[in-house]
XYZ file of C-alpha atoms in Angstrom:
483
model
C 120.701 105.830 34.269
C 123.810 107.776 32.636
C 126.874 106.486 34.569
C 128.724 109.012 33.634
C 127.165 111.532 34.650
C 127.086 110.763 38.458
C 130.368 111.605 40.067
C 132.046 109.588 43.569
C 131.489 111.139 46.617
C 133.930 109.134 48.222
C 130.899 108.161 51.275
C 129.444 105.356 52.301
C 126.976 104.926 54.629
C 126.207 101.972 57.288
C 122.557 101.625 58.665
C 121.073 99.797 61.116
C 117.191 99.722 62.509
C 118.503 98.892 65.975
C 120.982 99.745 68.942
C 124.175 100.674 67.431
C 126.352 99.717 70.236
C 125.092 96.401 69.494
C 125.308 95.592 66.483
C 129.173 94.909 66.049
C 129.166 93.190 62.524
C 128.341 96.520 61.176
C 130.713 98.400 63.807
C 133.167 96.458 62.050
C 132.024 97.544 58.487
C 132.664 100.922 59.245
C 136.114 100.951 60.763
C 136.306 98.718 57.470
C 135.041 101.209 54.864
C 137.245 103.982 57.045
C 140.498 102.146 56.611
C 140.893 100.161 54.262
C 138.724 101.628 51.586
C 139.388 105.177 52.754
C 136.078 106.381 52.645
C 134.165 108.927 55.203
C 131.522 106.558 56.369
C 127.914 107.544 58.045
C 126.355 105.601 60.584
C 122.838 105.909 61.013
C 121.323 104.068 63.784
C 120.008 103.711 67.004
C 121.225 104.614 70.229
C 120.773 103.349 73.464
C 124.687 101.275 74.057
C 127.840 103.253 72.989
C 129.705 101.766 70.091
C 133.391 100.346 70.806
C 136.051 103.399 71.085
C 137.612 102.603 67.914
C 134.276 103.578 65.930
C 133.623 106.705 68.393
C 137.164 107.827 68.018
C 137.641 107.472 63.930
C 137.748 110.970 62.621
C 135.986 109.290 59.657
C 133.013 107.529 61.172
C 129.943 109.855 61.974
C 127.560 108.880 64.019
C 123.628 109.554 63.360
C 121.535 109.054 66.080
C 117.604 108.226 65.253
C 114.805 108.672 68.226
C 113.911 105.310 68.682
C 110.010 103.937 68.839
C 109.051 104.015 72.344
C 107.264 100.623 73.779
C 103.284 100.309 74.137
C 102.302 100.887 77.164
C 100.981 98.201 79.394
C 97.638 101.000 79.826
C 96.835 101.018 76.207
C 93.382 99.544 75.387
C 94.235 96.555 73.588
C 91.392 97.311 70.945
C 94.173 99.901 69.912
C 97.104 97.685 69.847
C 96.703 96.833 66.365
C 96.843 100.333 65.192
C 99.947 100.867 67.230
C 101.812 97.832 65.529
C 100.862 99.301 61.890
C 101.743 102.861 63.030
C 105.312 101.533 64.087
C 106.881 100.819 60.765
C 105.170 103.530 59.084
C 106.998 106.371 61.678
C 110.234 104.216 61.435
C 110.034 104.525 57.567
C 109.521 108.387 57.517
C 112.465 109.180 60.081
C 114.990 106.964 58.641
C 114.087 107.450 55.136
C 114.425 111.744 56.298
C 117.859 110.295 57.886
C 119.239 108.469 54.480
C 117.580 111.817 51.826
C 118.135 114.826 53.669
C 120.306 114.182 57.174
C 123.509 112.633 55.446
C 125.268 113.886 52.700
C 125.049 111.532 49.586
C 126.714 108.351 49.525
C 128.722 105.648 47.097
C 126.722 103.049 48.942
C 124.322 102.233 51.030
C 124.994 98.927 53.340
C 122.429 98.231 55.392
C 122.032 95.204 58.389
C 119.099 92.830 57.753
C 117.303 91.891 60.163
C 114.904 93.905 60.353
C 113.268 94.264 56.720
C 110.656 95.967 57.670
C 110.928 99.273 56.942
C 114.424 99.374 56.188
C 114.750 97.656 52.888
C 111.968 99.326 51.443
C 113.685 102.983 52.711
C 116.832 102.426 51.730
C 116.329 101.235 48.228
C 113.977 104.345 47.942
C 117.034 105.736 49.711
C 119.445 104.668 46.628
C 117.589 105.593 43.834
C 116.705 109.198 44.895
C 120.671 109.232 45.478
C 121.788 107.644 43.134
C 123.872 105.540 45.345
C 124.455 101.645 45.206
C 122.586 99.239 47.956
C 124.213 96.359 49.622
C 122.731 94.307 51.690
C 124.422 92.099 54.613
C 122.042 88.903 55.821
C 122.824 88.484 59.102
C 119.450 85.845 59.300
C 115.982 86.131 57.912
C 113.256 88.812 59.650
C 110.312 86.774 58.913
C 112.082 83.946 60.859
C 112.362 85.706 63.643
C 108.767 87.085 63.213
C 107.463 83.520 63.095
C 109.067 82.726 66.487
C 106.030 85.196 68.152
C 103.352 85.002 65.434
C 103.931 81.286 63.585
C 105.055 80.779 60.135
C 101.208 80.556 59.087
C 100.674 84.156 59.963
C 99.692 86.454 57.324
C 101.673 88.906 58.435
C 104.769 86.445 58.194
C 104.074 85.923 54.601
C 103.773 89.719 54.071
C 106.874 90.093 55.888
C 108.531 86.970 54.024
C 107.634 88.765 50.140
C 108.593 92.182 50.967
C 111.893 91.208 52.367
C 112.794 88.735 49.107
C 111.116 91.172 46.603
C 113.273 93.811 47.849
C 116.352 91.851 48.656
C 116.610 90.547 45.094
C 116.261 94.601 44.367
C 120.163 95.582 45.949
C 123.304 95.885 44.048
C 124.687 93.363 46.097
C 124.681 90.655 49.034
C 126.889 89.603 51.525
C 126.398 86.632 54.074
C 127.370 84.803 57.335
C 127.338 81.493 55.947
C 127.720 79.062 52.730
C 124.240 77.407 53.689
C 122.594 81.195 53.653
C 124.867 81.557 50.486
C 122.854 78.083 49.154
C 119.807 79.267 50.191
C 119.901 83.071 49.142
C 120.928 81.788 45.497
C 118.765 78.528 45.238
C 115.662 79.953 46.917
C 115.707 84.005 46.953
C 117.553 84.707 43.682
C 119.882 86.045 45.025
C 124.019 85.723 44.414
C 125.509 86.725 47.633
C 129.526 86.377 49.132
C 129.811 85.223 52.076
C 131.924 87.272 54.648
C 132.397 85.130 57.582
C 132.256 87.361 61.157
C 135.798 87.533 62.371
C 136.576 89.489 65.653
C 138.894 92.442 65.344
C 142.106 93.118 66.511
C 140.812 94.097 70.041
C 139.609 90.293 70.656
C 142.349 88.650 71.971
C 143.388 86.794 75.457
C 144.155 88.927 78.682
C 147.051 89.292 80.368
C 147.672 88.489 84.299
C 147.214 92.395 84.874
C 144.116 92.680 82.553
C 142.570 90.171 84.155
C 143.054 91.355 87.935
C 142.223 94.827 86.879
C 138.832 94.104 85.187
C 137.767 91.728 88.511
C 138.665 94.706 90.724
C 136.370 97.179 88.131
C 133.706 94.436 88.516
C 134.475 93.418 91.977
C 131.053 94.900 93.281
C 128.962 93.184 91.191
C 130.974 89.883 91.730
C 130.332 90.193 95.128
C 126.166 91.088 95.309
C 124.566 87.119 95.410
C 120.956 86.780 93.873
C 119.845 84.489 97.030
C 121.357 85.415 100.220
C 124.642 84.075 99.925
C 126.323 81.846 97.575
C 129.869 80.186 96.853
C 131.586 83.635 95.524
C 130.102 86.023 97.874
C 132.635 87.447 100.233
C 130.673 86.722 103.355
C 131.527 82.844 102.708
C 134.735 84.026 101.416
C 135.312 85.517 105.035
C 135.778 89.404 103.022
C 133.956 91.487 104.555
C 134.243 94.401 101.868
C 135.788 94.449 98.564
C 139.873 94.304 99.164
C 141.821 96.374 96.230
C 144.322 94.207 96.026
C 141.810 90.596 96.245
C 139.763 89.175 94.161
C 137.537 85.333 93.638
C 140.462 84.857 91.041
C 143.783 86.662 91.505
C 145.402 88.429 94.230
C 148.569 90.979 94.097
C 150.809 91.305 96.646
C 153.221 94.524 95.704
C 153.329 93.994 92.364
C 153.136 90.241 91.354
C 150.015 89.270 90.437
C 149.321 85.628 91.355
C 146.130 83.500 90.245
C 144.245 81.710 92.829
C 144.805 77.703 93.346
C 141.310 77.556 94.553
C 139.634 79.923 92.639
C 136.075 79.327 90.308
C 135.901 78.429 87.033
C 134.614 81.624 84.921
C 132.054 80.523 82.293
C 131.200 83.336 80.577
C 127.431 83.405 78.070
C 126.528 86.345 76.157
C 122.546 86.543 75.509
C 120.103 88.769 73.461
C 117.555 87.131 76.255
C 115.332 86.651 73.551
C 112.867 83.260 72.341
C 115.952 81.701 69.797
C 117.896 81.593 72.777
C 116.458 79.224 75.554
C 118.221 80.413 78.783
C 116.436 77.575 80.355
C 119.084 75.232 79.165
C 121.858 76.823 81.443
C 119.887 77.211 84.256
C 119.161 73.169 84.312
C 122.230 72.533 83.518
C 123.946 74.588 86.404
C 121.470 72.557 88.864
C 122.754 69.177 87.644
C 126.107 70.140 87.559
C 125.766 71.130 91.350
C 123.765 67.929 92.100
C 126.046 65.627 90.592
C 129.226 67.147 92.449
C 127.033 66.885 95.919
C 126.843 63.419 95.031
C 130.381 62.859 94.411
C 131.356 64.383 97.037
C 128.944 62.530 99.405
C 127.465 65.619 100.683
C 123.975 66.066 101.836
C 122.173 68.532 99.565
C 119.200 68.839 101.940
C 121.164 70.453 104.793
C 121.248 73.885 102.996
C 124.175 74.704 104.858
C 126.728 76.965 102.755
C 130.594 75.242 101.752
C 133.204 77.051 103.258
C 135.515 76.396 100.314
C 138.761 78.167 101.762
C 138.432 75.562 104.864
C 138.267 72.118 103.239
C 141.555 70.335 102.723
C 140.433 66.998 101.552
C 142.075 66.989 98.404
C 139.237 64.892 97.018
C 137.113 68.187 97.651
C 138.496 70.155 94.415
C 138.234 67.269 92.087
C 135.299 69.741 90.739
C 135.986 73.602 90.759
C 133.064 76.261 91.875
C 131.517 77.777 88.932
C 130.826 81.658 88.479
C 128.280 82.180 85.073
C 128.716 85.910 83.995
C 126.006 86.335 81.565
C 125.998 89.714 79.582
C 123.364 91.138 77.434
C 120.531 93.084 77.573
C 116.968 92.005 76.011
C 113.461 91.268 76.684
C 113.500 87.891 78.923
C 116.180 88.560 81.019
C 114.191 89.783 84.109
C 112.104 86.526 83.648
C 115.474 84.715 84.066
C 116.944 86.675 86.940
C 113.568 85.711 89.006
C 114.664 81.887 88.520
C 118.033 82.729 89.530
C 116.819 83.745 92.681
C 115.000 80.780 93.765
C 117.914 78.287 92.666
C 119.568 76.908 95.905
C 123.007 76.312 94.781
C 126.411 75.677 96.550
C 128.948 75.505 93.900
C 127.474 77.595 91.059
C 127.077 81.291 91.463
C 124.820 83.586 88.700
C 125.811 87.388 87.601
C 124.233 89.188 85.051
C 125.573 92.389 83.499
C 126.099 94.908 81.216
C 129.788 95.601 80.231
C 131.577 98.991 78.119
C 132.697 97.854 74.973
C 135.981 97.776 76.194
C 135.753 95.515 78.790
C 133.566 93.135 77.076
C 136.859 91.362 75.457
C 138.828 91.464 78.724
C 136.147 89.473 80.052
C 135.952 86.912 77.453
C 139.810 86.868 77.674
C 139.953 86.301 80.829
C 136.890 83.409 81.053
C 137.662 79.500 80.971
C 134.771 78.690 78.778
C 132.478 80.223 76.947
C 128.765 79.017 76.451
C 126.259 79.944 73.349
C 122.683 79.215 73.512
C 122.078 80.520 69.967
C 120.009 78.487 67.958
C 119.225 80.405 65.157
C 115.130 81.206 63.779
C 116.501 80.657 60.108
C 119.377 77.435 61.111
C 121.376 79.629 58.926
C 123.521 81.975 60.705
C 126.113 82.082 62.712
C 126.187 83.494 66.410
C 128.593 86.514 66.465
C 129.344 85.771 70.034
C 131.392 82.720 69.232
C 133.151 84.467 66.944
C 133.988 86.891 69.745
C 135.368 84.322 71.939
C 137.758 82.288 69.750
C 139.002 86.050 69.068
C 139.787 86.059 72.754
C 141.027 82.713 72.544
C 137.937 80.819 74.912
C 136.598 77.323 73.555
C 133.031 77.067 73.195
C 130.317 74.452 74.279
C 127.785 75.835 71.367
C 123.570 74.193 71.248
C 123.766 72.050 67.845
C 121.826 73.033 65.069
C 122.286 72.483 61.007
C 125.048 75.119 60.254
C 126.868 75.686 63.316
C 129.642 73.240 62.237
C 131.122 75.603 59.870
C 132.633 77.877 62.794
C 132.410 75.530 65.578
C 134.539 72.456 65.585
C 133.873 69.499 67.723
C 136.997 68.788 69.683
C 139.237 70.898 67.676
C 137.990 74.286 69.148
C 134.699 73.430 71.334
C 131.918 70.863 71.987
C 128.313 70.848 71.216
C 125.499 69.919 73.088
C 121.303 69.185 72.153
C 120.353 69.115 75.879
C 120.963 70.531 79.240
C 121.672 67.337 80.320
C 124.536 67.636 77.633
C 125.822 70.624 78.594
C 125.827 69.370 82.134
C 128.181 66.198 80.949
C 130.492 68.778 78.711
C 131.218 70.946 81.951
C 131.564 67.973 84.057
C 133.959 66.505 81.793
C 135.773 69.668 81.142
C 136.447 70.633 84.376
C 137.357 67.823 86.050
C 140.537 68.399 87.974
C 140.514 72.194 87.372
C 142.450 74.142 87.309
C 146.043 72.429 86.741
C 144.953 68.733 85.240
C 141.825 69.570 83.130
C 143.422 68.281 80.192
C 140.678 68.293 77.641
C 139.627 71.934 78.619
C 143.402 73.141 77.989
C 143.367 70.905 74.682
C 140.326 73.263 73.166
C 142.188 75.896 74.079
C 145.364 75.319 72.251
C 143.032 74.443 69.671
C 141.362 78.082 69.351
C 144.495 79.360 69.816
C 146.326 77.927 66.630
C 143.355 78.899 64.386
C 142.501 82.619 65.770
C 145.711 83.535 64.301
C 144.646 83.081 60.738
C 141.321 84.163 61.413
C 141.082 88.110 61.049
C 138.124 90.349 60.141
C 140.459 92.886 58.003
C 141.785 90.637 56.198
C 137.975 88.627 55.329
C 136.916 92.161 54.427
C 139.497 92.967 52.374
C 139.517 89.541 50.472
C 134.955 89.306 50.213
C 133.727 93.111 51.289
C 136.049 95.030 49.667
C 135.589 93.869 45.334
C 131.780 93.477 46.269
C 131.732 96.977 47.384
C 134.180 98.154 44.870
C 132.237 96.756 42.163
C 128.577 97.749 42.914
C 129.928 101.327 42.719
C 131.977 101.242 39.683
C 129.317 99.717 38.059
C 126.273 102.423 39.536
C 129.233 105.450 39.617
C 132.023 104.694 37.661
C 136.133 103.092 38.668
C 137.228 103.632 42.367
């Protein structure tokens, strides 16, 4: 093709075959591509969650909202299942390749999340030579991985999958990556030269303050307050509230205006989950159980009394050695009703369950206001890195992170968080951590200080400006001529 004949646009466009609102590693590339390289940048996506305000908000971010697939119905002879599956990709293809030739205007450059490949690759490198625009691609992980976790790597469809997604990843102008072993395997493997551009939270990650924190309890007080079971340790009946008080919450309470925390309040442990199969729930749930067990038998209690522990009454000091713990697990995906079921038949006294669904502005207050964060990512490639880690050192929480082969590069043991194979691990970690919480939990405050002293070099604008930025610049001068 004559490069001199195609002129800049001064576009780009980000697209993603899923839910917009969460996908933030691609949120991120457009306030990116807005700022910093100055270009008007189209998102085309799916709806479903609303993207952070920054995104909504940027009068040079537009936002292109695809009809998503609806799910098979439960009624739907399963003789025509199959022919539902094929049909999928093949209506997917046609809207989002009339979304990237017709709906947007023409763009410098196409960057487009993977997973999925299927159709998306194949559209938007149709996509870029129709436009004559330059394809990117960013590997978040491997879609036939994550098809193998429902179908098995022998499936024929996995190996479809598999060749389609190298054949046309080695097609794209360029590659970035979440980690040096994708970066080994992309090149040694694949064919393919890719930079790695290591997820960094935005400026909007960082701790809470006092006031942040009380104010996001008292948004969330209702939900804080609705037990799965009947009652347990946070619920306001054992607290002796009978309705939500303004000015009171399980953590902080004001009185005029100095806002105090609470001596005896729980320890937040805060999990954010797809609630899909690469993330065993499971783990946390067992682990919750033997954390509760082995404070019952530290404390000499008898478990089999089911009566409920009035927490504000006791005054043995021996009592707090171990805090109450309150799991806030956010997310929304496939197994979580599964999970919520075993949540209900748990009978715990010192560990309380809440799922839900936060804005995308209160998502970072809550990680900045949490004690500890937990990640059950385990990766269907071992190759990437979970974004919600990332997320939490932003907000400066340690981590106790399941172990698997590349994890170490963002996770370090003892420095900035702990790892763990088993639930029986995990169980250990929290013991150990929050022992004598919440004044003399010394190795819990020594993660923190840890996350603390790197966050501050750790920034997504300036990763994007140093890997992203000459990657993009280049694959356009060279299909469009200098920036």
């Amino acid at each position: 093709m004559n490069q001199t004949k195609t002129r800049r646009r001064g576009r780009a466009a980000v697209v993603v075959l899923g839910d917009i609102g969460r996908s933030p590693r691609m949120q991120y590339h457009a306030l990116s591509l807005a700022r910093q390289a100055h270009l008007e940048v189209d998102i085309v996506a799916y709806g479903g969650s609303e993207p952070h305000s920054a995104v909504l908000e940027h009068p040079s971010i537009h936002i292109h909202r695809m009809t998503q697939w609806p799910s098979i119905p439960q009624t739907l002879p399963k003789i025509l299942r199959p022919f539902m599956l094929m049909l999928k990709p093949l209506v997917q293809f046609l809207m989002l390749f009339w979304y990237l030739c017709v709906k947007i205007p023409a763009p410098d450059v196409f960057i487009v999340q993977n997973p999925p490949s299927v159709p998306t690759l194949v559209a938007v490198k149709w996509a870029s030579w129709i436009r004559r625009s330059a394809f990117i691609i960013d590997w978040h992980n491997f879609g036939y991985t994550l098809l193998a976790l429902s179908l098995g790597r022998n499936s024929r469809f996995v190996t479809l999958y598999h060749w389609i997604e190298k054949h046309f990843g080695r097609m794209a102008d360029g590659s970035l990556c979440v980690t040096k072993a994708m970066q080994h395997e992309l090149a040694q493997n694949w064919g393919i030269n890719a930079t790695v551009l290591y997820d960094q939270p935005p400026e909007f990650f960082q701790p809470a303050s006092l006031e942040e924190k009380h104010k996001l309890f008292c948004r969330i007080g209702k939900s804080l307050s609705q037990p799965y079971s009947r009652q347990d340790c946070l619920s306001y009946g054992i607290l002796g509230t009978d309705s939500v008080d303004s000015n009171l919450t399980p953590f902080t309470t004001q009185a005029e205006k100095d806002i105090y925390l609470k001596q005896n309040r729980p320890a937040l442990v805060v999990s954010s989950t797809s609630w899909t199969p690469d993330e065993d729930f499971g783990i946390l749930l067992e682990a919750a159980v033997m954390y509760d067990r082995r404070v019952a038998a530290i404390l000499n209690e008898d478990d089999s009394s089911g009566e409920e522990l009035i927490w504000e009454e006791i005054r043995n000091e021996k009592q707090f050695l171990y805090p109450r713990l309150l799991f806030i697990i956010t997310g929304k995906g496939p197994e979580k009703e599964k999970y919520e079921q075993k949540i209900r038949k748990l009978n715990l006294k010192r560990v309380a369950f809440r799922t839900m669904w936060l804005p995308a502005e209160d998502y970072p207050l809550l990680l900045g206001s949490a004690d500890l964060g937990v990640c059950l990512h385990t990766s269907s490639s071992g190759l990437d890195l979970p974004m919600k880690v990332v997320d939490m050192f932003g907000c400066g929480l340690p981590v106790c992170a399941v172990s698997y082969s590349c994890i170490k590069e963002l996770v370090k043991v003892e420095q900035n968080g702990l790892l763990f194979s088993s639930s029986s691990e995990l169980a250990d970690e929290l013991m150990m951590l929050f022992k004598g919480f919440p004044d003399e939990c010394d190795i819990l405050k020594s993660l923190r200080k840890g996350v603390l002293e790197t966050r501050s070099s750790a920034k997504w604008d300036s990763g994007w400006e140093e890997n992203a930025k000459p990657l993009i610049s280049q694959v356009i001068s060279q299909r469009l001529g200098p920036m």
